[in-house]
Each structure stands twice: as C-alpha cells, then as structure tokens.
Coordinates of C-alpha atoms in Angstrom, one line a residue:
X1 CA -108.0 63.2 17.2
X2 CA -109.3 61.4 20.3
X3 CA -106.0 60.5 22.0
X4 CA -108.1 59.4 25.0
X5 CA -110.8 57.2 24.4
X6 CA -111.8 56.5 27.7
X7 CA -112.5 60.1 28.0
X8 CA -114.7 60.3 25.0
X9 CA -117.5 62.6 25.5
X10 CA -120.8 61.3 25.2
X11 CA -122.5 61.1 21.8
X12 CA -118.8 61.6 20.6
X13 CA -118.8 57.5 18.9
X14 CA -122.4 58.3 17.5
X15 CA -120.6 61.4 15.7
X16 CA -117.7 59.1 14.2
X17 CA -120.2 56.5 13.1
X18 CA -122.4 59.0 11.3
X19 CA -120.1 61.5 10.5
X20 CA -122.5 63.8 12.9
X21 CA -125.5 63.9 10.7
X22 CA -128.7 61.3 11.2
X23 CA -128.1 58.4 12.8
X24 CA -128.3 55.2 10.3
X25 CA -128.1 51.8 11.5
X26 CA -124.6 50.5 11.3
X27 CA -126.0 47.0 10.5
X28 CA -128.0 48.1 7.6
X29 CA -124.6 49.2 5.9
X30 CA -123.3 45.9 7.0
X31 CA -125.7 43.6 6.1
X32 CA -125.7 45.5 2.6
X33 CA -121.5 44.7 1.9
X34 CA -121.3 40.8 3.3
X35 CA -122.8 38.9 0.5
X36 CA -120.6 40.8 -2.2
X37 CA -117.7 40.9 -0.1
X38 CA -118.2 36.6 0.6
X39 CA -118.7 36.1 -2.9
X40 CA -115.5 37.4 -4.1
X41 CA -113.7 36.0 -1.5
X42 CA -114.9 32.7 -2.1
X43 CA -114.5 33.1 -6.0
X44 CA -110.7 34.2 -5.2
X45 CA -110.4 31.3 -3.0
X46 CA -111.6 28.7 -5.2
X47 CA -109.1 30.3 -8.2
X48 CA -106.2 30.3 -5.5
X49 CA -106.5 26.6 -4.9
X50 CA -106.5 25.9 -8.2
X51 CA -103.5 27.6 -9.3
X52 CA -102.5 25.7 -6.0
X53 CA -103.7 22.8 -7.2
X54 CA -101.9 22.8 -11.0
X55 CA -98.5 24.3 -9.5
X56 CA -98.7 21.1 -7.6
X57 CA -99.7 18.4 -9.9
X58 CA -96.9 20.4 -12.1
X59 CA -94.0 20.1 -9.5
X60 CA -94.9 16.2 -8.6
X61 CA -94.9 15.5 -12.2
X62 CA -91.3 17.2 -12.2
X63 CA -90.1 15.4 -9.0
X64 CA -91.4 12.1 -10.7
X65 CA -89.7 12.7 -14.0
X66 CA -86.0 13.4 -12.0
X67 CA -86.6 10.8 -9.9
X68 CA -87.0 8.4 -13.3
X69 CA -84.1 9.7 -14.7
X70 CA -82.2 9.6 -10.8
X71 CA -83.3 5.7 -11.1
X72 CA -81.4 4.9 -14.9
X73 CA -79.1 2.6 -14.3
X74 CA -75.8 3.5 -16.6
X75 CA -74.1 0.8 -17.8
X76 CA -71.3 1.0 -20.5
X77 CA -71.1 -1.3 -23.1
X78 CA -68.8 -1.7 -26.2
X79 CA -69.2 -3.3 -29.5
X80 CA -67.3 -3.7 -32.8
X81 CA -68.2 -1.5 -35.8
X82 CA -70.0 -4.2 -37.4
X83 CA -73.6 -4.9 -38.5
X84 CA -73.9 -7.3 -35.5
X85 CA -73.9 -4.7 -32.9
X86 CA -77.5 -3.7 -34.6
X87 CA -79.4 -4.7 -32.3
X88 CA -77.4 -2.5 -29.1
X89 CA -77.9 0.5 -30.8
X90 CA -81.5 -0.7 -31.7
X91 CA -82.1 -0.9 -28.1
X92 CA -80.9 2.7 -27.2
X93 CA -82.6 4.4 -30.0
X94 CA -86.2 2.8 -29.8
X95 CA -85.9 3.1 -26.1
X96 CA -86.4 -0.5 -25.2
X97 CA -83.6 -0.6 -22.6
X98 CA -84.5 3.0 -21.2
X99 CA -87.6 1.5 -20.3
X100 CA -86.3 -1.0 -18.2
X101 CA -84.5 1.7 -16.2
X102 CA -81.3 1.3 -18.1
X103 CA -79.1 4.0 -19.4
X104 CA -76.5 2.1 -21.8
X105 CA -73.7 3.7 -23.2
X106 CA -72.1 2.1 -26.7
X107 CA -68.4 2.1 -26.5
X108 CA -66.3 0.7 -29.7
X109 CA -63.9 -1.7 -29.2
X110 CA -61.7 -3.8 -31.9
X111 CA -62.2 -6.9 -30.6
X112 CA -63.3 -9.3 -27.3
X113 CA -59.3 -10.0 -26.9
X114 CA -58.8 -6.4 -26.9
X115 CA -61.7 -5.3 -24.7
X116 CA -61.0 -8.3 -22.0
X117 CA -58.5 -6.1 -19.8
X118 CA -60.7 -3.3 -19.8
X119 CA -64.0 -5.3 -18.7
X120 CA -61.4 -7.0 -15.9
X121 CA -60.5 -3.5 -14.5
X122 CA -64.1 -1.6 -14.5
X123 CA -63.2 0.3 -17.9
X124 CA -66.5 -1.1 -19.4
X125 CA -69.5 -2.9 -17.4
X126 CA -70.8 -5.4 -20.7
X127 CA -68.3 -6.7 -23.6
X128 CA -69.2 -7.7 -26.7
X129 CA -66.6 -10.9 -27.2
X130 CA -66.3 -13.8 -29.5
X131 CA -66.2 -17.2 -28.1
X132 CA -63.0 -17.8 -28.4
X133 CA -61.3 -15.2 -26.8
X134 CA -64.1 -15.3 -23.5
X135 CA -62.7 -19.2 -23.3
X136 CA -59.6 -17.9 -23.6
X137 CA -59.9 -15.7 -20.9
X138 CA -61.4 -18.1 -18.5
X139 CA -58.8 -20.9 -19.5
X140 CA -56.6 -17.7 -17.9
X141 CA -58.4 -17.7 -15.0
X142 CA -60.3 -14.3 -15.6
X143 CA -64.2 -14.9 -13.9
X144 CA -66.4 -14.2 -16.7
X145 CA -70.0 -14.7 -17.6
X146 CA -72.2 -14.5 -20.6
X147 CA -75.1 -12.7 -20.1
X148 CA -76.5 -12.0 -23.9
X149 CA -76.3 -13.5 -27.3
X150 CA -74.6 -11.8 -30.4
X151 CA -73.6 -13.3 -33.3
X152 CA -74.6 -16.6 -34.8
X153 CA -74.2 -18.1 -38.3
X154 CA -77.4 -19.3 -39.8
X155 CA -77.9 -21.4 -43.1
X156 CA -78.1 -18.9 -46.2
X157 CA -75.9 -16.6 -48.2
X158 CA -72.7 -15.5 -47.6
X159 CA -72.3 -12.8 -45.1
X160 CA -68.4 -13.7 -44.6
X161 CA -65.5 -15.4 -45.7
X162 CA -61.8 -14.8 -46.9
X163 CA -61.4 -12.8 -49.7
X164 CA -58.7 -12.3 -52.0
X165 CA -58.0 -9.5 -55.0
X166 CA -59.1 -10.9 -57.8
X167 CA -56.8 -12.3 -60.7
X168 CA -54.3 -13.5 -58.7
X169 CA -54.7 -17.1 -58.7
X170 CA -55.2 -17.7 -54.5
X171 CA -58.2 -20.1 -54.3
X172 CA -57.4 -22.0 -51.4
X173 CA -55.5 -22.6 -48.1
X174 CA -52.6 -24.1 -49.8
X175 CA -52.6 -21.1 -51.9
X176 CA -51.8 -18.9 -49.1
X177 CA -49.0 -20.0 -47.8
X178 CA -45.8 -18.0 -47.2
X179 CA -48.4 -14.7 -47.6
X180 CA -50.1 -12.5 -45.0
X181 CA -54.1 -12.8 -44.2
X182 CA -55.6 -9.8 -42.3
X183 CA -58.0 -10.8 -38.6
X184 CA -59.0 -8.4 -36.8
X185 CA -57.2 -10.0 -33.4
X186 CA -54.6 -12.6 -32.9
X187 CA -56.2 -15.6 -30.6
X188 CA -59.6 -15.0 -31.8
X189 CA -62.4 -16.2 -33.6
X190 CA -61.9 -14.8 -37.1
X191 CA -57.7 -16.2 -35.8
X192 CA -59.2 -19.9 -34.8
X193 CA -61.4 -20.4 -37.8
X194 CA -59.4 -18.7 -40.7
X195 CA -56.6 -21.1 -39.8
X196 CA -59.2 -24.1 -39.1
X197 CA -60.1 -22.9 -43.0
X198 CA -57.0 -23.0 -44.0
X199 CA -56.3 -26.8 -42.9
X200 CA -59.4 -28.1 -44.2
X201 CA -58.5 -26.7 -47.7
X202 CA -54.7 -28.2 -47.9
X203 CA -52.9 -25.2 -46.5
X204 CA -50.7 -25.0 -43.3
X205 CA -51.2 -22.3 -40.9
X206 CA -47.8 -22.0 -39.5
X207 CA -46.4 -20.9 -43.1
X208 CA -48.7 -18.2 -42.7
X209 CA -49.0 -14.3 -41.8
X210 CA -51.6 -13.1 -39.4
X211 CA -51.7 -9.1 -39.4
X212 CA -54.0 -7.2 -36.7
X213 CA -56.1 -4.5 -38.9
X214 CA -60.0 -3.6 -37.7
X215 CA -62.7 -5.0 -40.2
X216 CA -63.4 -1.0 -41.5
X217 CA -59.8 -1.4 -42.5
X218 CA -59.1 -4.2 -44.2
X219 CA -60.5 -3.6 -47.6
X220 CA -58.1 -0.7 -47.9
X221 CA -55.2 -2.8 -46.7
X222 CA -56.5 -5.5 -49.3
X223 CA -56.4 -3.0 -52.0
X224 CA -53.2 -1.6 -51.4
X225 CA -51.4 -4.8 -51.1
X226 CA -50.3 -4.8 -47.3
X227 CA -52.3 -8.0 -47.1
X228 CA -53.2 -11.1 -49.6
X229 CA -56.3 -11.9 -47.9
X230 CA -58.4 -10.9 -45.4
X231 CA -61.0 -12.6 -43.3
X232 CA -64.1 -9.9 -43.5
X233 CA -67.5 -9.5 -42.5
X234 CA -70.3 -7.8 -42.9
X235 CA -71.3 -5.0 -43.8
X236 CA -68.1 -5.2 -45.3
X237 CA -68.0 -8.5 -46.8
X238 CA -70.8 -7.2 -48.8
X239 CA -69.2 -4.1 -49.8
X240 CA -65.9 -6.0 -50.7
X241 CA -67.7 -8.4 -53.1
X242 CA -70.0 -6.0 -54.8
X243 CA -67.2 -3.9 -56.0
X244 CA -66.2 -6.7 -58.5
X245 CA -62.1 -5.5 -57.3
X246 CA -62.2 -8.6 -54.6
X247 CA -63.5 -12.6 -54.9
X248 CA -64.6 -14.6 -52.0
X249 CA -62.9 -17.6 -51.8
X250 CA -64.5 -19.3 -48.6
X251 CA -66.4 -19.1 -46.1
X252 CA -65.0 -20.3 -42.8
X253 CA -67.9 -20.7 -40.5
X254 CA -70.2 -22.6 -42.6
X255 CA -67.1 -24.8 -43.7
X256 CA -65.6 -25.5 -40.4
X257 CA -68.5 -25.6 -37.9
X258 CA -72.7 -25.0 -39.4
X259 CA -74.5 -22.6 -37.0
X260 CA -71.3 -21.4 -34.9
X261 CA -72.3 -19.0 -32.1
X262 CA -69.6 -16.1 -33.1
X263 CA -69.9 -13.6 -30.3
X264 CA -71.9 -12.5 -27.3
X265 CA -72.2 -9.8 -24.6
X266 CA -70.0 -10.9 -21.1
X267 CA -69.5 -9.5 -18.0
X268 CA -67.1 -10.3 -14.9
X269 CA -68.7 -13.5 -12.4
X270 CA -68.3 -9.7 -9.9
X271 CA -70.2 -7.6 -11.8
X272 CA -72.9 -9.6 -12.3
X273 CA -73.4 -10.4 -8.9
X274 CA -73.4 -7.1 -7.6
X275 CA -76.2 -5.8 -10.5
X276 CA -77.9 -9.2 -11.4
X277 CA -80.9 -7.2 -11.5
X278 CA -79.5 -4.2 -14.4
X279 CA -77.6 -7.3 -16.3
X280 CA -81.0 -9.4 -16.1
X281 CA -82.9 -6.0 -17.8
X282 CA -79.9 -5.8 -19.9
X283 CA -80.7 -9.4 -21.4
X284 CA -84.2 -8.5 -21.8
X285 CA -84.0 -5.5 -23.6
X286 CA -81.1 -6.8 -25.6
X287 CA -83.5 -9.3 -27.1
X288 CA -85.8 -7.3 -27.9
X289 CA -83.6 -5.2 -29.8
X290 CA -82.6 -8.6 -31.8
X291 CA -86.4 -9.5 -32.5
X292 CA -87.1 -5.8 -33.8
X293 CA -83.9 -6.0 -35.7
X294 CA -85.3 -9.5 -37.3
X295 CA -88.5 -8.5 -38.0
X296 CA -87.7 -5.3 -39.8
X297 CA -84.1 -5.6 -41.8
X298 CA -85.8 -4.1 -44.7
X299 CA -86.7 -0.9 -42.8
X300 CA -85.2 2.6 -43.4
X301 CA -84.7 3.1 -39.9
X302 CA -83.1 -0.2 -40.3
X303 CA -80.8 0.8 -42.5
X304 CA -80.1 4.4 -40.9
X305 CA -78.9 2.7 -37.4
X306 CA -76.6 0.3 -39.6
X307 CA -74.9 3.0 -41.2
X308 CA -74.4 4.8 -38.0
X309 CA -73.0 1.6 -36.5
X310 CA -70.8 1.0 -39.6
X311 CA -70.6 4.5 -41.4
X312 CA -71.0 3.2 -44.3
X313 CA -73.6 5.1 -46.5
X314 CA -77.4 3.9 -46.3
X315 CA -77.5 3.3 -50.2
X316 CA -75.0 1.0 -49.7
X317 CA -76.3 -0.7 -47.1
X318 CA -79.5 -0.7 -48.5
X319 CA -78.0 -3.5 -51.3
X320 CA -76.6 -5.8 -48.7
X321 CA -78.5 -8.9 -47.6
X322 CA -78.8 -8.5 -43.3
X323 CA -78.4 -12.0 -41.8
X324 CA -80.2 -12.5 -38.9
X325 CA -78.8 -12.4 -35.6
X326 CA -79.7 -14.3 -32.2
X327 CA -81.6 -13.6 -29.6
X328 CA -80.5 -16.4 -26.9
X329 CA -77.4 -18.7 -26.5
X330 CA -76.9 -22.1 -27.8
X331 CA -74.4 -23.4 -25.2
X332 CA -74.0 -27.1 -27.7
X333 CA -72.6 -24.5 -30.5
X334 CA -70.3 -23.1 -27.7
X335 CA -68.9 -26.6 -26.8
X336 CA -68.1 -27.3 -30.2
X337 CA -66.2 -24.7 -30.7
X338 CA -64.3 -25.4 -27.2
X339 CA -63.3 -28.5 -29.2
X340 CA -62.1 -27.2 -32.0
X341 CA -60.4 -24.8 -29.5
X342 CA -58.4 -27.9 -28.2
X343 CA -58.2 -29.9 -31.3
X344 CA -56.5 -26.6 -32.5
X345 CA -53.8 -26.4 -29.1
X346 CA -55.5 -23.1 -29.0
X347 CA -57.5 -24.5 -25.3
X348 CA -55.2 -27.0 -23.0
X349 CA -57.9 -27.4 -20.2
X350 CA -61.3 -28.1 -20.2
X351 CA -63.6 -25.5 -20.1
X352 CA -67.6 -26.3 -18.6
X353 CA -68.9 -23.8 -21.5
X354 CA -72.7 -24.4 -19.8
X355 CA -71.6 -23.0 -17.0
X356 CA -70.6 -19.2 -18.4
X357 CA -73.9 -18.7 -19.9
X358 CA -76.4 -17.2 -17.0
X359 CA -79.4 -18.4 -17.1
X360 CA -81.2 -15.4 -18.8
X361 CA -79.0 -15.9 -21.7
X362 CA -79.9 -19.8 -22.4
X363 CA -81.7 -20.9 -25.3

C-alpha cells in the first residue's frame, strides 16, 4: 500500500489504473457506465417521489380527517322515549347533523319538568320540554330559549288521549273523580290538559289523583290497577288500544286546544349565546331530520329507529299510524296555551311567549 502518495514513483498511478498491463483510456470505461448508471438513478428517483408523493397525499388526508373529527361540536341532548323524539335520532343516524359539524349525543329524560334543573346546571346542552313546563320555568325566572320544534297536534286520528280498562263504566271527567289518572310529570302538559279534559267533560280536577309513572310504564300500571286512567301517547297509545284490554275515552288536545304545539327542544338564554352558531346548525339539522321523518313514516328504516327510540318491537310499530311532527314553531299555538296556563292558575304572570322562540325556530 502507498502510505505516501506524494512519494509515488513515477508510472506508479498508471499501474493502479491499469492494473500494470496496457494502458486503456480511463474515459472510455467512463463514458461506457454514465448513461446506465443515470438511467437507473433517474428511474429510482422518479419511483422515490412517488412513494413520496402518495405517503403524503395519504398523511394530509389523515390530518384532514382528525382535524374533521377535532372540529365536531358535541352537544348533549335528551328526549323522552316516545315516537316524537324520531326525528333526533333521525338526525344522528342518517348523518344530517354530523355534517353540519355536530356531534349530538341522545340522553333520555322523563319529562321537560324533570330535565329543567339539569339543562340550568350544564348537565345537558339542548332539552326536549313541553310548553308548559318551559313557561313554567321562565314564570320562575330560569333564562330559557326555544331553539327547535317538537311536537305538534295535527287534525287526524287519534295518536293520544286518556284511556281507561275497559268494562268499567269511566267515560268521562265526572267519571273520574275520587280515582287516580297516571301523567308522566306533575305541572306539565299531559298535567295541564288532562285536567283541562277533565273540566270540559263535567269532572273536577281537585277530587282527583295525579300519579308520576313514565309513558313506557303506564300500560302496566293501567293493567295492574295502580291507576284508573292514564293519559298516553304514542307509540303507546296505539299499543294500548290495539290490544282490545284498554278503551280510549278522549282525546285532550284536540278537545281542549286544535293544533297545540306539545313540546320543543330549549336551551339556557347562556348557552345559546355562547354557541349561537352549534344551536343555529342544531335547528337546521333538526329539521331536516323532521322532513325525512315526514316524507318516509312508512319506511323500514323508519320503523327500525322508532323501535330503538321506544323499544317496542318493529311489527308492532309497523301497525301504528305515525303522526306527523313539526319542523318550525308556531309561537300563536304557544300563546294559547299561555292562556289556558292562566285561565288554569297554573301561570300568575304574563309570559311574552314570542319572545322564547329564536328566530331559527319561527314558523
């Protein structure tokens, strides 16, 4: 080995280029390697930056899809077990509020009077109330707002009413006097209107019981005697009727007040302020959900998201008649039942009803 290059002999770098035999241009070996040598390297290149090229496109599509799901706005809302709360789970399910940037999360409840304290301390972001109990609530000073329609009684058949075992003579408010009638809250809508029933069909409400039980429950309680009556809805109206063991007797809303607006989604004056923009998408989505609920109550997916609403089975469901349901508020409907609130001693002030509904909401 040459340790000392500078003291090479000469002739010595002609040796180690030819390995000391003839002399043979170094270029000629040169010029002979380049072109295969470039070609692979440009062919590995070009392959390089396309793996490059896909792991990118790959890892922005990743970082797109997190930051989607990073921008979901969660917001928990309850409902009642009843076929009105359709169109919530409507929303979740087809996607229509996820596409708004929403992430709503169903939480049941067994009534608006019930689920008022828990919207009040941040338990819940949107509750599903009835009228009567979010006037209530404001007559009490709570700051509330309604930012979606629910419920709403339209012309047609029967999807309500007090019913009654049959055979046993009770026909009408008189009848029930001195015996218990089963609502699903004191101080609420089913409360206000079974009693306003009662009055218009000879009967006095003071002589009679009111017992708390959940609308899943009351057929039971009917049937084993812990109640007389029971003021029921659907889907278990329906179920109560078909059976041929209970009667209907009356029907409240359509007796008391045509068209009633029973229940809609609130939130605190707070909350909304702070996330106008998630309650606004809420509204939107919500009513969508109503006008696919409408348009398809014959559908088996229909039918499905009722019966995981209700748990009732989807044959059963499938024989039941599914009203339709709102997609805006009619504040006129709400100020009639603010009345009726008063005329009942139920309301002592007055309550600007107009004024709870956000403007998304309005019909």
């Amino acid at each position: 080995m040459d340790r000392h290059p500078g003291c090479r002999r000469p002739g010595v770098e002609h040796d180690l280029r030819t390995g000391g035999g003839p002399a043979r241009p170094l270029a000629h070996k040169v010029n002979h390697r380049v072109p295969i040598n470039a070609s692979i390297h440009k062919e590995v290149s070009m392959s390089f930056r396309k793996v490059l090229t896909r792991a990118a496109a790959t890892a922005l599509l990743f970082v797109l899809a997190q930051g989607a799901a990073l921008a979901q706005t969660t917001l928990r809302v309850t409902y009642i077990p009843i076929l009105d709360a359709t169109p919530l789970f409507v929303g979740v399910e087809k996607g229509f509020f996820k596409e708004l940037g929403l992430n709503v999360v169903p939480t049941p409840i067994a009534g608006g009077a019930a689920g008022i304290p828990g919207l009040m301390s941040g338990a819940y972001d949107v509750l599903y109330s009835n009228i009567v109990s979010t006037i209530l609530a404001k007559q009490q000073g709570f700051k509330l707002v309604i930012v979606g329609a629910g419920t709403k009684q339209y012309p047609g058949p029967d999807t309500d009413g007090i019913i009654v075992r049959k055979g046993e003579g009770i026909k009408t408010g008189k009848d029930l006097e001195d015996k218990t009638v089963a609502v699903n809250t004191r101080n609420g809508i089913i409360w206000l209107f079974a009693r306003a029933w009662i009055v218009k069909t000879g009967g006095d409400p003071s002589k009679i019981k009111y017992r708390e039980i959940p609308f899943p429950q009351m057929n039971d309680a009917l049937r084993g005697k812990q109640v007389d009556a029971a003021f029921q809805v659907n889907p278990f109206y329906d179920a109560a009727v078909g059976k041929g063991e209970f009667e209907a007797i009356g029907e409240p809303y359509s007796a008391v007040q045509p068209g009633v607006e029973i229940g809609q989604y609130v939130a605190t004056e707070e909350f909304y302020n702070k996330n106008r923009d998630a309650v606004t998408k809420f509204a939107r989505g919500l009513a969508k959900s109503v006008a696919w609920y409408n348009s398809n109550p014959t559908n088996p997916e229909t039918l499905r998201i009722v019966s995981t609403v209700t748990k009732l089975p989807p044959e059963i469901i499938a024989k039941m008649e599914l009203g339709k349901l709102p997609e805006k508020v009619d504040p006129a409907m709400l100020a009639a039942t603010a009345a009726l609130m008063k005329e009942s001693g139920l309301l002592t002030t007055d309550v600007d009803v107009r004024a709870l509904v956000v403007p998304d909401a309005i019909q």
